[in-house]
mmCIF file of C-alpha atoms in Angstrom:
data_model
loop_
_atom_site.group_PDB
_atom_site.id
_atom_site.type_symbol
_atom_site.label_atom_id
_atom_site.label_comp_id
_atom_site.label_asym_id
_atom_site.label_seq_id
_atom_site.Cartn_x
_atom_site.Cartn_y
_atom_site.Cartn_z
ATOM 1 C CA MET A 1 0.000 0.000 0.000
ATOM 2 C CA ASN A 2 1.181 3.515 -0.825
ATOM 3 C CA GLU A 3 2.191 5.171 2.466
ATOM 4 C CA LEU A 4 0.524 8.420 1.364
ATOM 5 C CA ALA A 5 -2.775 6.785 0.356
ATOM 6 C CA MET A 6 -5.902 8.029 2.100
ATOM 7 C CA PHE A 7 -9.050 5.949 2.420
ATOM 8 C CA ASP A 8 -12.143 7.631 1.001
ATOM 9 C CA PRO A 9 -14.938 7.419 3.643
ATOM 10 C CA GLU A 10 -17.571 6.725 0.975
ATOM 11 C CA LEU A 11 -15.559 3.714 -0.173
ATOM 12 C CA LEU A 12 -15.240 2.568 3.429
ATOM 13 C CA ARG A 13 -19.010 2.915 3.878
ATOM 14 C CA ALA A 14 -19.623 0.715 0.836
ATOM 15 C CA PHE A 15 -17.065 -1.808 2.103
ATOM 16 C CA ALA A 16 -18.701 -1.968 5.552
ATOM 17 C CA ALA A 17 -22.139 -2.474 3.987
ATOM 18 C CA VAL A 18 -20.898 -5.378 1.844
ATOM 19 C CA ALA A 19 -19.161 -6.895 4.863
ATOM 20 C CA ASP A 20 -22.311 -6.583 6.998
ATOM 21 C CA LEU A 21 -24.648 -8.057 4.398
ATOM 22 C CA SER A 22 -22.304 -10.447 2.525
ATOM 23 C CA SER A 23 -23.893 -9.206 -0.688
ATOM 24 C CA PHE A 24 -23.210 -6.458 -3.221
ATOM 25 C CA THR A 25 -26.906 -6.355 -4.136
ATOM 26 C CA ARG A 26 -28.156 -5.892 -0.568
ATOM 27 C CA ALA A 27 -25.381 -3.395 0.158
ATOM 28 C CA ALA A 28 -26.503 -1.349 -2.859
ATOM 29 C CA GLU A 29 -30.071 -1.362 -1.530
ATOM 30 C CA ARG A 30 -28.896 -0.156 1.899
ATOM 31 C CA LEU A 31 -26.822 2.614 0.320
ATOM 32 C CA ASN A 32 -29.545 3.592 -2.160
ATOM 33 C CA SER A 33 -27.064 2.862 -4.947
ATOM 34 C CA THR A 34 -26.541 0.270 -7.677
ATOM 35 C CA GLN A 35 -24.636 -2.998 -7.603
ATOM 36 C CA SER A 36 -22.234 -1.800 -10.302
ATOM 37 C CA THR A 37 -21.455 1.356 -8.325
ATOM 38 C CA VAL A 38 -20.741 -0.619 -5.145
ATOM 39 C CA SER A 39 -18.530 -3.053 -7.076
ATOM 40 C CA PHE A 40 -16.576 -0.111 -8.500
ATOM 41 C CA GLN A 41 -16.206 1.438 -5.037
ATOM 42 C CA ILE A 42 -14.815 -1.824 -3.618
ATOM 43 C CA LYS A 43 -12.377 -2.070 -6.527
ATOM 44 C CA ARG A 44 -11.174 1.476 -5.856
ATOM 45 C CA LEU A 45 -10.754 0.746 -2.147
ATOM 46 C CA GLU A 46 -8.723 -2.391 -2.915
ATOM 47 C CA GLN A 47 -6.537 -0.276 -5.192
ATOM 48 C CA GLN A 48 -6.024 2.246 -2.388
ATOM 49 C CA ALA A 49 -5.190 -0.535 0.062
ATOM 50 C CA GLY A 50 -3.058 -2.469 -2.399
ATOM 51 C CA ARG A 51 -4.684 -5.666 -1.078
ATOM 52 C CA ALA A 52 -7.625 -7.922 -1.866
ATOM 53 C CA LEU A 53 -10.256 -7.201 0.780
ATOM 54 C CA LEU A 54 -13.073 -9.500 -0.303
ATOM 55 C CA ALA A 55 -13.168 -13.071 -1.567
ATOM 56 C CA ARG A 56 -15.977 -13.502 -4.091
ATOM 57 C CA THR A 57 -17.618 -16.675 -5.335
ATOM 58 C CA THR A 58 -20.857 -17.203 -7.243
ATOM 59 C CA ARG A 59 -22.618 -17.904 -3.938
ATOM 60 C CA GLN A 60 -21.061 -15.673 -1.300
ATOM 61 C CA VAL A 61 -18.837 -12.757 -0.437
ATOM 62 C CA THR A 62 -16.414 -13.098 2.482
ATOM 63 C CA LEU A 63 -13.658 -10.986 3.990
ATOM 64 C CA THR A 64 -10.016 -11.800 3.383
ATOM 65 C CA PRO A 65 -7.656 -11.511 6.391
ATOM 66 C CA ASP A 66 -6.681 -8.026 5.160
ATOM 67 C CA GLY A 67 -10.364 -7.205 4.814
ATOM 68 C CA GLU A 68 -10.982 -8.240 8.436
ATOM 69 C CA THR A 69 -8.197 -5.892 9.548
ATOM 70 C CA LEU A 70 -9.433 -2.942 7.509
ATOM 71 C CA LEU A 71 -13.055 -3.426 8.579
ATOM 72 C CA GLY A 72 -12.259 -2.553 12.199
ATOM 73 C CA TYR A 73 -10.550 0.665 11.124
ATOM 74 C CA ALA A 74 -13.365 1.442 8.667
ATOM 75 C CA ARG A 75 -16.008 1.219 11.372
ATOM 76 C CA GLY A 76 -14.012 3.547 13.603
ATOM 77 C CA ILE A 77 -13.498 6.104 10.831
ATOM 78 C CA LEU A 78 -17.191 6.043 9.917
ATOM 79 C CA ARG A 79 -18.270 6.460 13.547
ATOM 80 C CA LEU A 80 -16.035 9.514 13.904
ATOM 81 C CA GLN A 81 -17.241 10.956 10.609
ATOM 82 C CA ASP A 82 -20.900 10.563 11.582
ATOM 83 C CA ALA A 83 -20.242 12.085 15.000
ATOM 84 C CA ALA A 84 -18.487 15.070 13.407
ATOM 85 C CA ARG A 85 -21.353 15.538 10.938
ATOM 86 C CA ARG A 86 -23.920 15.518 13.755
ATOM 87 C CA GLU A 87 -21.860 17.954 15.817
ATOM 88 C CA PHE A 88 -21.487 20.496 13.033
ATOM 89 C CA ALA A 89 -25.075 20.013 11.825
ATOM 90 C CA ALA A 90 -26.217 21.037 15.294
ATOM 91 C CA LEU A 91 -24.380 24.324 14.746
ATOM 92 C CA ASP A 92 -25.766 25.089 11.263
ATOM 93 C CA GLY A 93 -28.881 26.822 12.609
ATOM 94 C CA LEU A 94 -31.267 24.537 10.751
ATOM 95 C CA ALA A 95 -34.074 23.831 13.201
ATOM 96 C CA GLY A 96 -37.819 23.467 12.999
ATOM 97 C CA SER A 97 -40.160 20.949 11.433
ATOM 98 C CA VAL A 98 -41.034 19.585 8.012
ATOM 99 C CA ARG A 99 -43.863 17.312 6.850
ATOM 100 C CA LEU A 100 -43.288 14.954 3.947
ATOM 101 C CA GLY A 101 -45.926 13.065 2.003
ATOM 102 C CA THR A 102 -44.913 10.026 -0.032
ATOM 103 C CA SER A 103 -46.726 7.399 -2.051
ATOM 104 C CA GLU A 104 -46.528 3.789 -0.875
ATOM 105 C CA ASP A 105 -44.228 2.691 -3.689
ATOM 106 C CA PHE A 106 -41.494 5.014 -2.409
ATOM 107 C CA ALA A 107 -42.070 3.928 1.174
ATOM 108 C CA SER A 108 -41.001 0.382 0.285
ATOM 109 C CA GLY A 109 -37.888 1.504 -1.608
ATOM 110 C CA GLY A 110 -34.810 3.564 -0.727
ATOM 111 C CA LEU A 111 -36.655 6.380 1.013
ATOM 112 C CA ALA A 112 -35.981 5.232 4.590
ATOM 113 C CA GLN A 113 -32.207 5.400 4.121
ATOM 114 C CA ALA A 114 -32.402 8.915 2.664
ATOM 115 C CA LEU A 115 -34.585 10.130 5.515
ATOM 116 C CA ALA A 116 -32.312 8.538 8.118
ATOM 117 C CA ALA A 117 -29.342 10.365 6.580
ATOM 118 C CA PHE A 118 -31.320 13.630 6.634
ATOM 119 C CA ARG A 119 -32.101 13.148 10.326
ATOM 120 C CA ARG A 120 -28.442 12.489 11.118
ATOM 121 C CA SER A 121 -27.380 15.630 9.255
ATOM 122 C CA HIS A 122 -30.088 17.850 10.788
ATOM 123 C CA PRO A 123 -30.832 16.536 14.280
ATOM 124 C CA ARG A 124 -32.772 19.665 15.295
ATOM 125 C CA VAL A 125 -35.305 19.301 12.488
ATOM 126 C CA ARG A 126 -38.486 17.420 13.392
ATOM 127 C CA LEU A 127 -39.465 15.259 10.406
ATOM 128 C CA THR A 128 -42.867 13.595 10.018
ATOM 129 C CA VAL A 129 -43.887 11.389 7.095
ATOM 130 C CA GLU A 130 -47.356 10.544 5.772
ATOM 131 C CA VAL A 131 -47.807 7.670 3.299
ATOM 132 C CA GLY A 132 -50.797 7.789 0.977
ATOM 133 C CA MET A 133 -52.119 8.017 -2.566
ATOM 134 C CA SER A 134 -50.362 10.528 -4.822
ATOM 135 C CA ARG A 135 -53.383 12.707 -5.616
ATOM 136 C CA ASN A 136 -54.506 12.858 -1.990
ATOM 137 C CA LEU A 137 -51.006 13.879 -0.915
ATOM 138 C CA VAL A 138 -50.812 16.698 -3.470
ATOM 139 C CA GLN A 139 -54.194 17.940 -2.223
ATOM 140 C CA ALA A 140 -52.848 17.875 1.344
ATOM 141 C CA LEU A 141 -49.838 19.901 0.133
ATOM 142 C CA ASP A 142 -52.161 22.521 -1.359
ATOM 143 C CA ASN A 143 -54.132 22.569 1.903
ATOM 144 C CA PHE A 144 -50.894 23.317 3.835
ATOM 145 C CA ASP A 145 -51.073 19.996 5.653
ATOM 146 C CA LEU A 146 -47.760 18.900 4.061
ATOM 147 C CA ASP A 147 -44.609 20.782 3.049
ATOM 148 C CA LEU A 148 -43.215 18.497 0.349
ATOM 149 C CA VAL A 149 -44.544 15.482 -1.570
ATOM 150 C CA LEU A 150 -42.610 12.674 -3.239
ATOM 151 C CA ALA A 151 -45.011 10.852 -5.528
ATOM 152 C CA LYS A 152 -45.931 10.090 -9.140
ATOM 153 C CA ARG A 153 -48.001 11.961 -11.682
ATOM 154 C CA GLN A 154 -49.945 11.380 -14.869
ATOM 155 C CA ALA A 155 -47.916 11.631 -18.075
ATOM 156 C CA ASN A 156 -49.995 14.627 -19.241
ATOM 157 C CA GLU A 157 -49.449 16.629 -16.032
ATOM 158 C CA THR A 158 -46.800 19.345 -15.790
ATOM 159 C CA ARG A 159 -46.679 20.255 -12.107
ATOM 160 C CA GLY A 160 -43.679 19.194 -10.028
ATOM 161 C CA GLU A 161 -39.983 18.504 -10.453
ATOM 162 C CA VAL A 162 -39.465 15.254 -12.381
ATOM 163 C CA LEU A 163 -36.799 13.102 -10.714
ATOM 164 C CA TRP A 164 -36.907 10.322 -13.314
ATOM 165 C CA ARG A 165 -39.116 8.438 -15.744
ATOM 166 C CA GLU A 166 -39.397 4.712 -16.322
ATOM 167 C CA PRO A 167 -41.678 2.265 -18.150
ATOM 168 C CA ILE A 168 -44.810 0.955 -16.472
ATOM 169 C CA VAL A 169 -45.556 -2.668 -17.427
ATOM 170 C CA TRP A 170 -48.258 -5.243 -16.779
ATOM 171 C CA ALA A 171 -46.942 -7.749 -14.209
ATOM 172 C CA TYR A 172 -48.091 -11.366 -13.886
ATOM 173 C CA GLY A 173 -46.806 -14.555 -12.298
ATOM 174 C CA ARG A 174 -43.761 -15.915 -14.105
ATOM 175 C CA ASP A 175 -45.023 -19.505 -13.934
ATOM 176 C CA GLN A 176 -48.600 -18.705 -14.951
ATOM 177 C CA GLU A 177 -50.013 -19.780 -18.313
ATOM 178 C CA ARG A 178 -50.401 -17.203 -21.056
ATOM 179 C CA LEU A 179 -53.567 -15.138 -20.902
ATOM 180 C CA ASP A 180 -56.268 -15.593 -23.524
ATOM 181 C CA PRO A 181 -56.259 -12.313 -25.532
ATOM 182 C CA ALA A 182 -59.985 -12.756 -26.247
ATOM 183 C CA ALA A 183 -60.983 -13.064 -22.570
ATOM 184 C CA PRO A 184 -61.518 -10.125 -20.171
ATOM 185 C CA LEU A 185 -58.277 -9.109 -18.483
ATOM 186 C CA PRO A 186 -58.277 -9.761 -14.703
ATOM 187 C CA LEU A 187 -56.847 -6.691 -12.967
ATOM 188 C CA ALA A 188 -55.306 -5.901 -9.576
ATOM 189 C CA PHE A 189 -55.105 -2.231 -8.607
ATOM 190 C CA PHE A 190 -54.437 0.204 -5.813
ATOM 191 C CA PRO A 191 -57.584 1.972 -4.548
ATOM 192 C CA GLU A 192 -58.708 5.188 -6.219
ATOM 193 C CA PRO A 193 -57.301 7.744 -6.761
ATOM 194 C CA CYS A 194 -54.217 6.019 -8.197
ATOM 195 C CA VAL A 195 -52.052 7.218 -11.081
ATOM 196 C CA TYR A 196 -51.175 3.671 -12.232
ATOM 197 C CA ARG A 197 -54.830 2.627 -12.080
ATOM 198 C CA GLN A 198 -56.093 5.639 -14.031
ATOM 199 C CA ALA A 199 -53.430 5.322 -16.729
ATOM 200 C CA ALA A 200 -54.198 1.616 -17.158
ATOM 201 C CA LEU A 201 -57.959 2.129 -17.352
ATOM 202 C CA ASP A 202 -57.545 4.966 -19.862
ATOM 203 C CA ARG A 203 -55.526 2.706 -22.181
ATOM 204 C CA LEU A 204 -57.926 -0.225 -21.795
ATOM 205 C CA ARG A 205 -60.927 1.952 -22.620
ATOM 206 C CA ALA A 206 -59.147 3.613 -25.532
ATOM 207 C CA GLU A 207 -58.557 0.182 -27.060
ATOM 208 C CA ASP A 208 -62.051 -1.030 -26.137
ATOM 209 C CA ARG A 209 -60.475 -3.911 -24.195
ATOM 210 C CA THR A 210 -62.724 -5.844 -21.830
ATOM 211 C CA TYR A 211 -61.524 -6.282 -18.249
ATOM 212 C CA GLU A 212 -62.633 -6.982 -14.698
ATOM 213 C CA ILE A 213 -61.137 -5.615 -11.480
ATOM 214 C CA VAL A 214 -60.754 -8.650 -9.241
ATOM 215 C CA TYR A 215 -58.351 -7.430 -6.542
ATOM 216 C CA VAL A 216 -57.785 -4.072 -4.828
ATOM 217 C CA SER A 217 -54.987 -3.476 -2.293
ATOM 218 C CA PRO A 218 -53.407 -0.312 -0.839
ATOM 219 C CA SER A 219 -49.913 -1.855 -0.867
ATOM 220 C CA PHE A 220 -47.290 -2.875 -3.410
ATOM 221 C CA SER A 221 -46.918 -6.226 -1.685
ATOM 222 C CA GLY A 222 -50.651 -6.895 -2.080
ATOM 223 C CA VAL A 223 -50.930 -6.256 -5.821
ATOM 224 C CA LYS A 224 -47.610 -8.013 -6.496
ATOM 225 C CA ALA A 225 -48.788 -11.081 -4.571
ATOM 226 C CA ALA A 226 -52.024 -11.141 -6.572
ATOM 227 C CA ALA A 227 -50.056 -10.986 -9.817
ATOM 228 C CA ALA A 228 -47.510 -13.622 -8.771
ATOM 229 C CA ALA A 229 -50.307 -16.013 -7.786
ATOM 230 C CA GLY A 230 -51.994 -15.679 -11.168
ATOM 231 C CA LEU A 231 -55.074 -13.942 -9.774
ATOM 232 C CA ALA A 232 -54.660 -10.820 -11.901
ATOM 233 C CA ILE A 233 -52.265 -8.616 -13.817
ATOM 234 C CA THR A 234 -51.226 -5.288 -12.332
ATOM 235 C CA PRO A 235 -49.374 -2.177 -13.614
ATOM 236 C CA LEU A 236 -45.966 -1.730 -11.987
ATOM 237 C CA PRO A 237 -42.786 0.274 -12.640
ATOM 238 C CA VAL A 238 -40.266 -1.944 -14.384
ATOM 239 C CA SER A 239 -37.690 -1.330 -11.617
ATOM 240 C CA VAL A 240 -39.818 -3.155 -9.004
ATOM 241 C CA MET A 241 -40.359 -6.306 -11.056
ATOM 242 C CA THR A 242 -39.100 -9.420 -9.233
ATOM 243 C CA PRO A 243 -38.037 -12.886 -10.428
ATOM 244 C CA GLN A 244 -41.524 -14.145 -9.505
ATOM 245 C CA LEU A 245 -43.105 -11.842 -12.104
ATOM 246 C CA ARG A 246 -43.102 -11.530 -15.867
ATOM 247 C CA THR A 247 -44.323 -8.844 -18.266
ATOM 248 C CA VAL A 248 -47.610 -9.278 -20.125
ATOM 249 C CA GLY A 249 -47.755 -7.667 -23.575
ATOM 250 C CA ALA A 250 -49.979 -7.153 -26.567
ATOM 251 C CA GLU A 251 -49.826 -10.830 -27.562
ATOM 252 C CA GLU A 252 -51.853 -11.570 -24.413
ATOM 253 C CA GLY A 253 -54.244 -8.678 -24.961
ATOM 254 C CA ALA A 254 -52.627 -6.101 -22.655
ATOM 255 C CA PRO A 255 -52.191 -2.560 -24.063
ATOM 256 C CA THR A 256 -48.921 -0.657 -23.786
ATOM 257 C CA LEU A 257 -48.856 1.688 -20.785
ATOM 258 C CA PRO A 258 -47.382 5.213 -20.616
ATOM 259 C CA ASP A 259 -44.129 5.783 -18.760
ATOM 260 C CA GLY A 260 -44.337 6.649 -15.086
ATOM 261 C CA GLU A 261 -43.072 10.045 -13.928
ATOM 262 C CA PHE A 262 -41.758 10.296 -10.377
ATOM 263 C CA VAL A 263 -41.906 13.796 -9.004
ATOM 264 C CA LEU A 264 -41.162 16.178 -6.133
ATOM 265 C CA PHE A 265 -44.121 18.497 -5.522
ATOM 266 C CA HIS A 266 -43.553 21.870 -3.812
ATOM 267 C CA ARG A 267 -45.674 24.837 -2.985
ATOM 268 C CA GLU A 268 -44.161 27.764 -4.859
ATOM 269 C CA GLY A 269 -43.863 29.883 -1.732
ATOM 270 C CA ASP A 270 -41.842 27.215 0.085
ATOM 271 C CA ARG A 271 -39.085 26.778 -2.503
ATOM 272 C CA GLN A 272 -36.772 29.042 -0.491
ATOM 273 C CA ASP A 273 -37.545 27.550 2.928
ATOM 274 C CA PRO A 274 -34.117 26.219 4.014
ATOM 275 C CA ILE A 275 -35.522 23.068 5.631
ATOM 276 C CA VAL A 276 -37.632 22.210 2.580
ATOM 277 C CA VAL A 277 -34.637 22.937 0.329
ATOM 278 C CA GLN A 278 -32.404 20.568 2.321
ATOM 279 C CA LEU A 279 -35.007 17.798 2.443
ATOM 280 C CA ALA A 280 -35.676 18.121 -1.303
ATOM 281 C CA GLU A 281 -31.954 17.768 -1.957
ATOM 282 C CA ALA A 282 -31.823 14.629 0.165
ATOM 283 C CA LEU A 283 -34.744 13.125 -1.783
ATOM 284 C CA ARG A 284 -33.375 13.729 -5.285
ATOM 285 C CA SER A 285 -31.312 10.540 -5.144
ATOM 286 C CA VAL A 286 -34.201 8.321 -3.956
ATOM 287 C CA ARG A 287 -35.392 5.549 -6.262
ATOM 288 C CA LEU A 288 -38.029 2.845 -5.954
#
């Protein structure tokens, strides 16, 4: 190892996450990152150390003896860094409260890690979170019951700051037989008002496609379970598809769906509020 080399704390954080979880994939989820990014960070850290830190096989990831040694130092460095961040955050004058609304799909993704980091950086800010349907949350924002909303919007809407777009697909159980394109489509939806539901129904009606709503659930896990079991198909962002699900297309009678748009909603007058500004910045890296 180069005697002048310094260990980047972000690389150490990625290394500690992989060591804790014995998985690049789960470490990426904890860090709200991607597997390729975490792999690159570990490679950079090994270059800085001049040693192999992890032993990788197709089934597991384990620490090498040098990795075991570095892990103890990494944890100490990260503890000191977090303590320093909390100490100086307490002196930055940012204090008060902020109310965030988020749709349920975000609540089951990387949001918790981003909010935990925000709390660590701003310990004097009181943060409350309400999970609900996108349209209801935006209405609560307009009624001054929320300060910021992280949700989705219809493709033809223009309000809000778009964080990213991705395809919405029809999900169904991977092991289920192909659907009969002449039969009514069995559907699983979130309750109204739901952006996915409305977009799907608009496309079905535009194509004069027959359907029946057989399952309604307020949670991602509920509609995904219905799809995986073969009870119904359901519209989902492509990024939340799992190995238990497959995509249903036109050959099975399902119309193409518009892309989903995932958005930060503000009130115009609050765009300069320092707490709202800091929370919005923390949320810009969140993904499903």
